Amino acid sequence: MVLIKTSPTSRTPNPTLKGHKLLLTLPRSPTPTGFAEALKAKFPDLEVDVHYHEGIMTAPVLADETWKDVTILVTFRAFPEKVELAPKLEYVQLMSAGANHVLENEVFREGDAVWCTANGVHGPQISEWIISTYLAFEHRIPQYLDLQKQARWDRGDMHSIEDSADKTVGILGYGSIGRQTARLAAALGMKIHAYTLHPRDTPESRRDRAWAPPGLGDPQGVLPSRWFSGGSKEDLHAFLSSGLDLLVVATPLTGQTQHLLGREELEVLHRASFPDAGKEGDQPQQQQQQNDGTSADDGAPASRRGRTFVSNIARGPVIDTDALMAALREGRIRGAALDVTDPEPLPDGHPLWSAPNVLITPHVSGASTRYAERVLAILLENLGRLAEGKPLVNRIDKKRGY
């Protein structure tokens, strides 16, 4: 049997995947029809077992006996309870881009299997959510929709609407979502600042080695005009001080990134909105545009309202919720779009619902009718690599947790 836990050079090619059993635990819809049959055609000796379940947040209840011969598992949340139940398990393909929900799983921590994420499946739809919510905010779409419901023709503060040309987007976590967001933002004429934990000082280091849909993203890492990196608070603050109109939070949730953005970081964004403060008669462009008194509903004077719009599609706890609400109330940031919250689900009546200048959706930015199709494309890629004895894509570093 091929053991993918060994080094790539010691793996023996196994073109038909003889001796392997694949267990697919899939939501019923929308799953491409005939996929199991296509797998069998490409890998004729691969045994395929499919279990369907309702929705991505539920998992099928599988008998302990199910796991004993499984070597490859594709799943959202269905796992053997103990390592001993799946003694042959070698490769786990998560259907989620994040791995925070498995970090404390016994099979993940103590087993020898290689675990891979579905990194890359979310790039198209989440980047569209990021850009669409930002544009909706800037073009007052929520307000105009409210007016439409009232059957009122009111152009309101149309003279304060700003377009995106020459604005700057800072992407905190330049992975597949960040790279596709950069592609869309660049098409709007925006400048890109990228932040990564590790330095990307050479063209080779800036390449994307994760899976991505063909023709999308920034595979060569050429879109950012500035790169920032590092794990210290000073490194992060240098990035936040670089003049950001849109901050995209796309970093994994780990012990190091919990509350990565707190009151101090949001204050850094606010101070960076006024780089020429203290110079008489010299105000930022946005400040000049808003001195007619047309400010948002945050109660802050238009002349002191922050420049940065914050978009969080990572995980809620990356941002300190109390600090975020305070920044919104005080006008220290321009606004926020949140597809993730802390707590989540956001309880009825929570003050974040009524915070000024915030757009909230219930963790749906990753939804797409093509989700399963892309996950299964990653699986095909990795099964081909497994058959050829090559390293797998999107492999999780168990020490880092992503």
mmCIF file with all atom_site columns, N, CA, C and O in Angstrom, residues 89-141:
data_model
loop_
_atom_site.group_PDB
_atom_site.id
_atom_site.type_symbol
_atom_site.label_atom_id
_atom_site.label_alt_id
_atom_site.label_comp_id
_atom_site.label_asym_id
_atom_site.label_entity_id
_atom_site.label_seq_id
_atom_site.pdbx_PDB_ins_code
_atom_site.Cartn_x
_atom_site.Cartn_y
_atom_site.Cartn_z
_atom_site.occupancy
_atom_site.B_iso_or_equiv
_atom_site.pdbx_formal_charge
_atom_site.auth_seq_id
_atom_site.auth_comp_id
_atom_site.auth_asym_id
_atom_site.auth_atom_id
_atom_site.pdbx_PDB_model_num
ATOM 1   N N  . LEU A 1 89  ? -6.005  4.889  7.399  1.00 0.00 ? 89  LEU A N  1
ATOM 2   C CA . LEU A 1 89  ? -6.260  6.227  6.873  1.00 0.00 ? 89  LEU A CA 1
ATOM 3   C C  . LEU A 1 89  ? -4.951  6.949  6.555  1.00 0.00 ? 89  LEU A C  1
ATOM 4   O O  . LEU A 1 89  ? -4.072  7.076  7.402  1.00 0.00 ? 89  LEU A O  1
ATOM 5   N N  . GLU A 1 90  ? -4.837  7.428  5.313  1.00 0.00 ? 90  GLU A N  1
ATOM 6   C CA . GLU A 1 90  ? -3.601  8.071  4.858  1.00 0.00 ? 90  GLU A CA 1
ATOM 7   C C  . GLU A 1 90  ? -3.794  9.509  4.395  1.00 0.00 ? 90  GLU A C  1
ATOM 8   O O  . GLU A 1 90  ? -2.874  10.312 4.508  1.00 0.00 ? 90  GLU A O  1
ATOM 9   N N  . TYR A 1 91  ? -4.964  9.821  3.867  1.00 0.00 ? 91  TYR A N  1
ATOM 10  C CA . TYR A 1 91  ? -5.183  11.137 3.274  1.00 0.00 ? 91  TYR A CA 1
ATOM 11  C C  . TYR A 1 91  ? -6.613  11.586 3.582  1.00 0.00 ? 91  TYR A C  1
ATOM 12  O O  . TYR A 1 91  ? -7.560  10.880 3.274  1.00 0.00 ? 91  TYR A O  1
ATOM 13  N N  . VAL A 1 92  ? -6.733  12.768 4.225  1.00 0.00 ? 92  VAL A N  1
ATOM 14  C CA . VAL A 1 92  ? -8.029  13.346 4.514  1.00 0.00 ? 92  VAL A CA 1
ATOM 15  C C  . VAL A 1 92  ? -8.155  14.641 3.725  1.00 0.00 ? 92  VAL A C  1
ATOM 16  O O  . VAL A 1 92  ? -7.326  15.552 3.866  1.00 0.00 ? 92  VAL A O  1
ATOM 17  N N  . GLN A 1 93  ? -9.188  14.707 2.894  1.00 0.00 ? 93  GLN A N  1
ATOM 18  C CA . GLN A 1 93  ? -9.467  15.920 2.132  1.00 0.00 ? 93  GLN A CA 1
ATOM 19  C C  . GLN A 1 93  ? -10.660 16.625 2.748  1.00 0.00 ? 93  GLN A C  1
ATOM 20  O O  . GLN A 1 93  ? -11.801 16.177 2.656  1.00 0.00 ? 93  GLN A O  1
ATOM 21  N N  . LEU A 1 94  ? -10.379 17.747 3.431  1.00 0.00 ? 94  LEU A N  1
ATOM 22  C CA . LEU A 1 94  ? -11.458 18.547 3.987  1.00 0.00 ? 94  LEU A CA 1
ATOM 23  C C  . LEU A 1 94  ? -12.201 19.276 2.875  1.00 0.00 ? 94  LEU A C  1
ATOM 24  O O  . LEU A 1 94  ? -11.597 19.677 1.875  1.00 0.00 ? 94  LEU A O  1
ATOM 25  N N  . MET A 1 95  ? -13.485 19.474 3.073  1.00 0.00 ? 95  MET A N  1
ATOM 26  C CA . MET A 1 95  ? -14.273 20.248 2.119  1.00 0.00 ? 95  MET A CA 1
ATOM 27  C C  . MET A 1 95  ? -14.353 21.711 2.530  1.00 0.00 ? 95  MET A C  1
ATOM 28  O O  . MET A 1 95  ? -15.070 22.499 1.897  1.00 0.00 ? 95  MET A O  1
ATOM 29  N N  . SER A 1 96  ? -13.613 22.089 3.537  1.00 0.00 ? 96  SER A N  1
ATOM 30  C CA . SER A 1 96  ? -13.545 23.477 3.989  1.00 0.00 ? 96  SER A CA 1
ATOM 31  C C  . SER A 1 96  ? -12.149 24.026 3.738  1.00 0.00 ? 96  SER A C  1
ATOM 32  O O  . SER A 1 96  ? -11.164 23.281 3.738  1.00 0.00 ? 96  SER A O  1
ATOM 33  N N  . ALA A 1 97  ? -12.086 25.344 3.517  1.00 0.00 ? 97  ALA A N  1
ATOM 34  C CA . ALA A 1 97  ? -10.784 25.974 3.312  1.00 0.00 ? 97  ALA A CA 1
ATOM 35  C C  . ALA A 1 97  ? -10.038 26.140 4.631  1.00 0.00 ? 97  ALA A C  1
ATOM 36  O O  . ALA A 1 97  ? -8.812  26.147 4.662  1.00 0.00 ? 97  ALA A O  1
ATOM 37  N N  . GLY A 1 98  ? -10.787 26.274 5.735  1.00 0.00 ? 98  GLY A N  1
ATOM 38  C CA . GLY A 1 98  ? -10.172 26.407 7.045  1.00 0.00 ? 98  GLY A CA 1
ATOM 39  C C  . GLY A 1 98  ? -10.081 25.067 7.751  1.00 0.00 ? 98  GLY A C  1
ATOM 40  O O  . GLY A 1 98  ? -10.830 24.127 7.451  1.00 0.00 ? 98  GLY A O  1
ATOM 41  N N  . ALA A 1 99  ? -9.165  24.994 8.699  1.00 0.00 ? 99  ALA A N  1
ATOM 42  C CA . ALA A 1 99  ? -8.960  23.744 9.437  1.00 0.00 ? 99  ALA A CA 1
ATOM 43  C C  . ALA A 1 99  ? -9.127  23.930 10.937 1.00 0.00 ? 99  ALA A C  1
ATOM 44  O O  . ALA A 1 99  ? -8.858  23.007 11.697 1.00 0.00 ? 99  ALA A O  1
ATOM 45  N N  . ASN A 1 100 ? -9.593  25.108 11.364 1.00 0.00 ? 100 ASN A N  1
ATOM 46  C CA . ASN A 1 100 ? -9.664  25.369 12.807 1.00 0.00 ? 100 ASN A CA 1
ATOM 47  C C  . ASN A 1 100 ? -10.598 24.414 13.532 1.00 0.00 ? 100 ASN A C  1
ATOM 48  O O  . ASN A 1 100 ? -10.426 24.139 14.715 1.00 0.00 ? 100 ASN A O  1
ATOM 49  N N  . HIS A 1 101 ? -11.599 23.860 12.811 1.00 0.00 ? 101 HIS A N  1
ATOM 50  C CA . HIS A 1 101 ? -12.547 22.966 13.469 1.00 0.00 ? 101 HIS A CA 1
ATOM 51  C C  . HIS A 1 101 ? -11.997 21.559 13.678 1.00 0.00 ? 101 HIS A C  1
ATOM 52  O O  . HIS A 1 101 ? -12.646 20.737 14.338 1.00 0.00 ? 101 HIS A O  1
ATOM 53  N N  . VAL A 1 102 ? -10.800 21.255 13.151 1.00 0.00 ? 102 VAL A N  1
ATOM 54  C CA . VAL A 1 102 ? -10.231 19.914 13.340 1.00 0.00 ? 102 VAL A CA 1
ATOM 55  C C  . VAL A 1 102 ? -8.961  19.938 14.186 1.00 0.00 ? 102 VAL A C  1
ATOM 56  O O  . VAL A 1 102 ? -8.393  18.875 14.461 1.00 0.00 ? 102 VAL A O  1
ATOM 57  N N  . LEU A 1 103 ? -8.520  21.108 14.608 1.00 0.00 ? 103 LEU A N  1
ATOM 58  C CA . LEU A 1 103 ? -7.221  21.207 15.276 1.00 0.00 ? 103 LEU A CA 1
ATOM 59  C C  . LEU A 1 103 ? -7.164  20.411 16.573 1.00 0.00 ? 103 LEU A C  1
ATOM 60  O O  . LEU A 1 103 ? -6.097  19.939 16.967 1.00 0.00 ? 103 LEU A O  1
ATOM 61  N N  . GLU A 1 104 ? -8.296  20.252 17.247 1.00 0.00 ? 104 GLU A N  1
ATOM 62  C CA . GLU A 1 104 ? -8.323  19.485 18.493 1.00 0.00 ? 104 GLU A CA 1
ATOM 63  C C  . GLU A 1 104 ? -8.825  18.068 18.288 1.00 0.00 ? 104 GLU A C  1
ATOM 64  O O  . GLU A 1 104 ? -8.993  17.314 19.257 1.00 0.00 ? 104 GLU A O  1
ATOM 65  N N  . ASN A 1 105 ? -9.072  17.684 17.045 1.00 0.00 ? 105 ASN A N  1
ATOM 66  C CA . ASN A 1 105 ? -9.550  16.338 16.749 1.00 0.00 ? 105 ASN A CA 1
ATOM 67  C C  . ASN A 1 105 ? -8.444  15.315 16.996 1.00 0.00 ? 105 ASN A C  1
ATOM 68  O O  . ASN A 1 105 ? -7.300  15.503 16.568 1.00 0.00 ? 105 ASN A O  1
ATOM 69  N N  . GLU A 1 106 ? -8.779  14.245 17.683 1.00 0.00 ? 106 GLU A N  1
ATOM 70  C CA . GLU A 1 106 ? -7.768  13.241 18.032 1.00 0.00 ? 106 GLU A CA 1
ATOM 71  C C  . GLU A 1 106 ? -7.116  12.636 16.798 1.00 0.00 ? 106 GLU A C  1
ATOM 72  O O  . GLU A 1 106 ? -5.894  12.419 16.762 1.00 0.00 ? 106 GLU A O  1
ATOM 73  N N  . VAL A 1 107 ? -7.901  12.356 15.774 1.00 0.00 ? 107 VAL A N  1
ATOM 74  C CA . VAL A 1 107 ? -7.358  11.733 14.564 1.00 0.00 ? 107 VAL A CA 1
ATOM 75  C C  . VAL A 1 107 ? -6.396  12.691 13.853 1.00 0.00 ? 107 VAL A C  1
ATOM 76  O O  . VAL A 1 107 ? -5.391  12.271 13.292 1.00 0.00 ? 107 VAL A O  1
ATOM 77  N N  . PHE A 1 108 ? -6.720  13.982 13.892 1.00 0.00 ? 108 PHE A N  1
ATOM 78  C CA . PHE A 1 108 ? -5.826  14.976 13.308 1.00 0.00 ? 108 PHE A CA 1
ATOM 79  C C  . PHE A 1 108 ? -4.536  15.097 14.106 1.00 0.00 ? 108 PHE A C  1
ATOM 80  O O  . PHE A 1 108 ? -3.434  15.100 13.548 1.00 0.00 ? 108 PHE A O  1
ATOM 81  N N  . ARG A 1 109 ? -4.657  15.176 15.416 1.00 0.00 ? 109 ARG A N  1
ATOM 82  C CA . ARG A 1 109 ? -3.482  15.412 16.262 1.00 0.00 ? 109 ARG A CA 1
ATOM 83  C C  . ARG A 1 109 ? -2.571  14.192 16.373 1.00 0.00 ? 109 ARG A C  1
ATOM 84  O O  . ARG A 1 109 ? -1.345  14.321 16.357 1.00 0.00 ? 109 ARG A O  1
ATOM 85  N N  . GLU A 1 110 ? -3.175  13.006 16.464 1.00 0.00 ? 110 GLU A N  1
ATOM 86  C CA . GLU A 1 110 ? -2.373  11.830 16.789 1.00 0.00 ? 110 GLU A CA 1
ATOM 87  C C  . GLU A 1 110 ? -2.175  10.868 15.627 1.00 0.00 ? 110 GLU A C  1
ATOM 88  O O  . GLU A 1 110 ? -1.305  9.995  15.693 1.00 0.00 ? 110 GLU A O  1
ATOM 89  N N  . GLY A 1 111 ? -2.964  11.012 14.574 1.00 0.00 ? 111 GLY A N  1
ATOM 90  C CA . GLY A 1 111 ? -2.848  10.100 13.444 1.00 0.00 ? 111 GLY A CA 1
ATOM 91  C C  . GLY A 1 111 ? -1.720  10.479 12.498 1.00 0.00 ? 111 GLY A C  1
ATOM 92  O O  . GLY A 1 111 ? -1.151  11.569 12.569 1.00 0.00 ? 111 GLY A O  1
ATOM 93  N N  . ASP A 1 112 ? -1.400  9.582  11.586 1.00 0.00 ? 112 ASP A N  1
ATOM 94  C CA . ASP A 1 112 ? -0.323  9.800  10.627 1.00 0.00 ? 112 ASP A CA 1
ATOM 95  C C  . ASP A 1 112 ? -0.819  10.281 9.263  1.00 0.00 ? 112 ASP A C  1
ATOM 96  O O  . ASP A 1 112 ? -0.017  10.542 8.371  1.00 0.00 ? 112 ASP A O  1
ATOM 97  N N  . ALA A 1 113 ? -2.128  10.383 9.096  1.00 0.00 ? 113 ALA A N  1
ATOM 98  C CA . ALA A 1 113 ? -2.666  10.765 7.792  1.00 0.00 ? 113 ALA A CA 1
ATOM 99  C C  . ALA A 1 113 ? -2.256  12.184 7.416  1.00 0.00 ? 113 ALA A C  1
ATOM 100 O O  . ALA A 1 113 ? -2.063  13.053 8.277  1.00 0.00 ? 113 ALA A O  1
ATOM 101 N N  . VAL A 1 114 ? -2.124  12.412 6.116  1.00 0.00 ? 114 VAL A N  1
ATOM 102 C CA . VAL A 1 114 ? -1.930  13.753 5.581  1.00 0.00 ? 114 VAL A CA 1
ATOM 103 C C  . VAL A 1 114 ? -3.306  14.405 5.432  1.00 0.00 ? 114 VAL A C  1
ATOM 104 O O  . VAL A 1 114 ? -4.220  13.804 4.868  1.00 0.00 ? 114 VAL A O  1
ATOM 105 N N  . TRP A 1 115 ? -3.451  15.617 5.941  1.00 0.00 ? 115 TRP A N  1
ATOM 106 C CA . TRP A 1 115 ? -4.711  16.354 5.851  1.00 0.00 ? 115 TRP A CA 1
ATOM 107 C C  . TRP A 1 115 ? -4.535  17.528 4.894  1.00 0.00 ? 115 TRP A C  1
ATOM 108 O O  . TRP A 1 115 ? -3.530  18.247 4.948  1.00 0.00 ? 115 TRP A O  1
ATOM 109 N N  . CYS A 1 116 ? -5.526  17.718 4.036  1.00 0.00 ? 116 CYS A N  1
ATOM 110 C CA . CYS A 1 116 ? -5.489  18.809 3.058  1.00 0.00 ? 116 CYS A CA 1
ATOM 111 C C  . CYS A 1 116 ? -6.779  19.616 3.138  1.00 0.00 ? 116 CYS A C  1
ATOM 112 O O  . CYS A 1 116 ? -7.852  19.060 3.385  1.00 0.00 ? 116 CYS A O  1
ATOM 113 N N  . THR A 1 117 ? -6.670  20.908 2.941  1.00 0.00 ? 117 THR A N  1
ATOM 114 C CA . THR A 1 117 ? -7.851  21.762 2.936  1.00 0.00 ? 117 THR A CA 1
ATOM 115 C C  . THR A 1 117 ? -8.390  21.912 1.520  1.00 0.00 ? 117 THR A C  1
ATOM 116 O O  . THR A 1 117 ? -7.772  21.485 0.545  1.00 0.00 ? 117 THR A O  1
ATOM 117 N N  . ALA A 1 118 ? -9.541  22.561 1.447  1.00 0.00 ? 118 ALA A N  1
ATOM 118 C CA . ALA A 1 118 ? -10.124 22.906 0.145  1.00 0.00 ? 118 ALA A CA 1
ATOM 119 C C  . ALA A 1 118 ? -9.757  24.341 -0.221 1.00 0.00 ? 118 ALA A C  1
ATOM 120 O O  . ALA A 1 118 ? -10.536 25.056 -0.859 1.00 0.00 ? 118 ALA A O  1
ATOM 121 N N  . ASN A 1 119 ? -8.585  24.752 0.172  1.00 0.00 ? 119 ASN A N  1
ATOM 122 C CA . ASN A 1 119 ? -8.105  26.093 -0.155 1.00 0.00 ? 119 ASN A CA 1
ATOM 123 C C  . ASN A 1 119 ? -8.185  26.315 -1.664 1.00 0.00 ? 119 ASN A C  1
ATOM 124 O O  . ASN A 1 119 ? -7.679  25.527 -2.441 1.00 0.00 ? 119 ASN A O  1
ATOM 125 N N  . GLY A 1 120 ? -8.834  27.386 -2.059 1.00 0.00 ? 120 GLY A N  1
ATOM 126 C CA . GLY A 1 120 ? -8.990  27.696 -3.475 1.00 0.00 ? 120 GLY A CA 1
ATOM 127 C C  . GLY A 1 120 ? -10.429 27.636 -3.947 1.00 0.00 ? 120 GLY A C  1
ATOM 128 O O  . GLY A 1 120 ? -10.784 28.292 -4.924 1.00 0.00 ? 120 GLY A O  1
ATOM 129 N N  . VAL A 1 121 ? -11.270 26.867 -3.244 1.00 0.00 ? 121 VAL A N  1
ATOM 130 C CA . VAL A 1 121 ? -12.655 26.732 -3.696 1.00 0.00 ? 121 VAL A CA 1
ATOM 131 C C  . VAL A 1 121 ? -13.459 28.011 -3.455 1.00 0.00 ? 121 VAL A C  1
ATOM 132 O O  . VAL A 1 121 ? -14.474 28.250 -4.105 1.00 0.00 ? 121 VAL A O  1
ATOM 133 N N  . HIS A 1 122 ? -13.005 28.836 -2.505 1.00 0.00 ? 122 HIS A N  1
ATOM 134 C CA . HIS A 1 122 ? -13.782 30.015 -2.130 1.00 0.00 ? 122 HIS A CA 1
ATOM 135 C C  . HIS A 1 122 ? -13.380 31.282 -2.866 1.00 0.00 ? 122 HIS A C  1
ATOM 136 O O  . HIS A 1 122 ? -14.081 32.292 -2.767 1.00 0.00 ? 122 HIS A O  1
ATOM 137 N N  . GLY A 1 123 ? -12.267 31.247 -3.565 1.00 0.00 ? 123 GLY A N  1
ATOM 138 C CA . GLY A 1 123 ? -11.744 32.471 -4.162 1.00 0.00 ? 123 GLY A CA 1
ATOM 139 C C  . GLY A 1 123 ? -12.751 33.247 -4.990 1.00 0.00 ? 123 GLY A C  1
ATOM 140 O O  . GLY A 1 123 ? -12.962 34.451 -4.765 1.00 0.00 ? 123 GLY A O  1
ATOM 141 N N  . PRO A 1 124 ? -13.413 32.610 -5.963 1.00 0.00 ? 124 PRO A N  1
ATOM 142 C CA . PRO A 1 124 ? -14.342 33.372 -6.816 1.00 0.00 ? 124 PRO A CA 1
ATOM 143 C C  . PRO A 1 124 ? -15.500 34.003 -6.043 1.00 0.00 ? 124 PRO A C  1
ATOM 144 O O  . PRO A 1 124 ? -15.746 35.212 -6.141 1.00 0.00 ? 124 PRO A O  1
ATOM 145 N N  . GLN A 1 125 ? -16.227 33.189 -5.254 1.00 0.00 ? 125 GLN A N  1
ATOM 146 C CA . GLN A 1 125 ? -17.443 33.716 -4.640 1.00 0.00 ? 125 GLN A CA 1
ATOM 147 C C  . GLN A 1 125 ? -17.167 34.656 -3.477 1.00 0.00 ? 125 GLN A C  1
ATOM 148 O O  . GLN A 1 125 ? -17.868 35.673 -3.298 1.00 0.00 ? 125 GLN A O  1
ATOM 149 N N  . ILE A 1 126 ? -16.144 34.365 -2.668 1.00 0.00 ? 126 ILE A N  1
ATOM 150 C CA . ILE A 1 126 ? -15.887 35.251 -1.527 1.00 0.00 ? 126 ILE A CA 1
ATOM 151 C C  . ILE A 1 126 ? -15.302 36.582 -1.992 1.00 0.00 ? 126 ILE A C  1
ATOM 152 O O  . ILE A 1 126 ? -15.632 37.642 -1.445 1.00 0.00 ? 126 ILE A O  1
ATOM 153 N N  . SER A 1 127 ? -14.454 36.555 -2.993 1.00 0.00 ? 127 SER A N  1
ATOM 154 C CA . SER A 1 127 ? -13.924 37.821 -3.514 1.00 0.00 ? 127 SER A CA 1
ATOM 155 C C  . SER A 1 127 ? -15.054 38.675 -4.087 1.00 0.00 ? 127 SER A C  1
ATOM 156 O O  . SER A 1 127 ? -15.050 39.909 -3.951 1.00 0.00 ? 127 SER A O  1
ATOM 157 N N  . GLU A 1 128 ? -16.036 38.033 -4.715 1.00 0.00 ? 128 GLU A N  1
ATOM 158 C CA . GLU A 1 128 ? -17.196 38.781 -5.205 1.00 0.00 ? 128 GLU A CA 1
ATOM 159 C C  . GLU A 1 128 ? -17.974 39.396 -4.044 1.00 0.00 ? 128 GLU A C  1
ATOM 160 O O  . GLU A 1 128 ? -18.455 40.539 -4.133 1.00 0.00 ? 128 GLU A O  1
ATOM 161 N N  . TRP A 1 129 ? -18.115 38.638 -2.940 1.00 0.00 ? 129 TRP A N  1
ATOM 162 C CA . TRP A 1 129 ? -18.800 39.179 -1.761 1.00 0.00 ? 129 TRP A CA 1
ATOM 163 C C  . TRP A 1 129 ? -18.048 40.387 -1.220 1.00 0.00 ? 129 TRP A C  1
ATOM 164 O O  . TRP A 1 129 ? -18.658 41.415 -0.873 1.00 0.00 ? 129 TRP A O  1
ATOM 165 N N  . ILE A 1 130 ? -16.740 40.294 -1.119 1.00 0.00 ? 130 ILE A N  1
ATOM 166 C CA . ILE A 1 130 ? -15.920 41.389 -0.590 1.00 0.00 ? 130 ILE A CA 1
ATOM 167 C C  . ILE A 1 130 ? -16.108 42.652 -1.417 1.00 0.00 ? 130 ILE A C  1
ATOM 168 O O  . ILE A 1 130 ? -16.388 43.739 -0.889 1.00 0.00 ? 130 ILE A O  1
ATOM 169 N N  . ILE A 1 131 ? -15.949 42.513 -2.722 1.00 0.00 ? 131 ILE A N  1
ATOM 170 C CA . ILE A 1 131 ? -16.036 43.680 -3.587 1.00 0.00 ? 131 ILE A CA 1
ATOM 171 C C  . ILE A 1 131 ? -17.464 44.204 -3.669 1.00 0.00 ? 131 ILE A C  1
ATOM 172 O O  . ILE A 1 131 ? -17.700 45.428 -3.643 1.00 0.00 ? 131 ILE A O  1
ATOM 173 N N  . SER A 1 132 ? -18.433 43.301 -3.732 1.00 0.00 ? 132 SER A N  1
ATOM 174 C CA . SER A 1 132 ? -19.826 43.756 -3.870 1.00 0.00 ? 132 SER A CA 1
ATOM 175 C C  . SER A 1 132 ? -20.315 44.479 -2.614 1.00 0.00 ? 132 SER A C  1
ATOM 176 O O  . SER A 1 132 ? -21.020 45.492 -2.708 1.00 0.00 ? 132 SER A O  1
ATOM 177 N N  . THR A 1 133 ? -19.947 44.000 -1.431 1.00 0.00 ? 133 THR A N  1
ATOM 178 C CA . THR A 1 133 ? -20.384 44.690 -0.215 1.00 0.00 ? 133 THR A CA 1
ATOM 179 C C  . THR A 1 133 ? -19.672 46.035 -0.069 1.00 0.00 ? 133 THR A C  1
ATOM 180 O O  . THR A 1 133 ? -20.277 47.016 0.381  1.00 0.00 ? 133 THR A O  1
ATOM 181 N N  . TYR A 1 134 ? -18.417 46.086 -0.454 1.00 0.00 ? 134 TYR A N  1
ATOM 182 C CA . TYR A 1 134 ? -17.683 47.356 -0.420 1.00 0.00 ? 134 TYR A CA 1
ATOM 183 C C  . TYR A 1 134 ? -18.319 48.371 -1.372 1.00 0.00 ? 134 TYR A C  1
ATOM 184 O O  . TYR A 1 134 ? -18.580 49.522 -0.998 1.00 0.00 ? 134 TYR A O  1
ATOM 185 N N  . LEU A 1 135 ? -18.588 47.946 -2.590 1.00 0.00 ? 135 LEU A N  1
ATOM 186 C CA . LEU A 1 135 ? -19.195 48.851 -3.567 1.00 0.00 ? 135 LEU A CA 1
ATOM 187 C C  . LEU A 1 135 ? -20.614 49.240 -3.143 1.00 0.00 ? 135 LEU A C  1
ATOM 188 O O  . LEU A 1 135 ? -21.034 50.389 -3.333 1.00 0.00 ? 135 LEU A O  1
ATOM 189 N N  . ALA A 1 136 ? -21.359 48.278 -2.585 1.00 0.00 ? 136 ALA A N  1
ATOM 190 C CA . ALA A 1 136 ? -22.707 48.587 -2.122 1.00 0.00 ? 136 ALA A CA 1
ATOM 191 C C  . ALA A 1 136 ? -22.673 49.673 -1.055 1.00 0.00 ? 136 ALA A C  1
ATOM 192 O O  . ALA A 1 136 ? -23.503 50.596 -1.041 1.00 0.00 ? 136 ALA A O  1
ATOM 193 N N  . PHE A 1 137 ? -21.703 49.562 -0.141 1.00 0.00 ? 137 PHE A N  1
ATOM 194 C CA . PHE A 1 137 ? -21.573 50.570 0.910  1.00 0.00 ? 137 PHE A CA 1
ATOM 195 C C  . PHE A 1 137 ? -21.218 51.924 0.309  1.00 0.00 ? 137 PHE A C  1
ATOM 196 O O  . PHE A 1 137 ? -21.833 52.943 0.636  1.00 0.00 ? 137 PHE A O  1
ATOM 197 N N  . GLU A 1 138 ? -20.214 51.937 -0.547 1.00 0.00 ? 138 GLU A N  1
ATOM 198 C CA . GLU A 1 138 ? -19.747 53.202 -1.117 1.00 0.00 ? 138 GLU A CA 1
ATOM 199 C C  . GLU A 1 138 ? -20.808 53.868 -1.987 1.00 0.00 ? 138 GLU A C  1
ATOM 200 O O  . GLU A 1 138 ? -20.877 55.094 -2.069 1.00 0.00 ? 138 GLU A O  1
ATOM 201 N N  . HIS A 1 139 ? -21.621 53.074 -2.654 1.00 0.00 ? 139 HIS A N  1
ATOM 202 C CA . HIS A 1 139 ? -22.651 53.623 -3.555 1.00 0.00 ? 139 HIS A CA 1
ATOM 203 C C  . HIS A 1 139 ? -24.025 53.701 -2.889 1.00 0.00 ? 139 HIS A C  1
ATOM 204 O O  . HIS A 1 139 ? -25.023 53.908 -3.580 1.00 0.00 ? 139 HIS A O  1
ATOM 205 N N  . ARG A 1 140 ? -24.062 53.516 -1.548 1.00 0.00 ? 140 ARG A N  1
ATOM 206 C CA . ARG A 1 140 ? -25.269 53.715 -0.752 1.00 0.00 ? 140 ARG A CA 1
ATOM 207 C C  . ARG A 1 140 ? -26.409 52.767 -1.156 1.00 0.00 ? 140 ARG A C  1
ATOM 208 O O  . ARG A 1 140 ? -27.596 53.119 -1.034 1.00 0.00 ? 140 ARG A O  1
ATOM 209 N N  . ILE A 1 141 ? -26.091 51.596 -1.643 1.00 0.00 ? 141 ILE A N  1
ATOM 210 C CA . ILE A 1 141 ? -27.125 50.682 -2.115 1.00 0.00 ? 141 ILE A CA 1
ATOM 211 C C  . ILE A 1 141 ? -28.116 50.300 -1.001 1.00 0.00 ? 141 ILE A C  1
ATOM 212 O O  . ILE A 1 141 ? -29.332 50.301 -1.229 1.00 0.00 ? 141 ILE A O  1
#
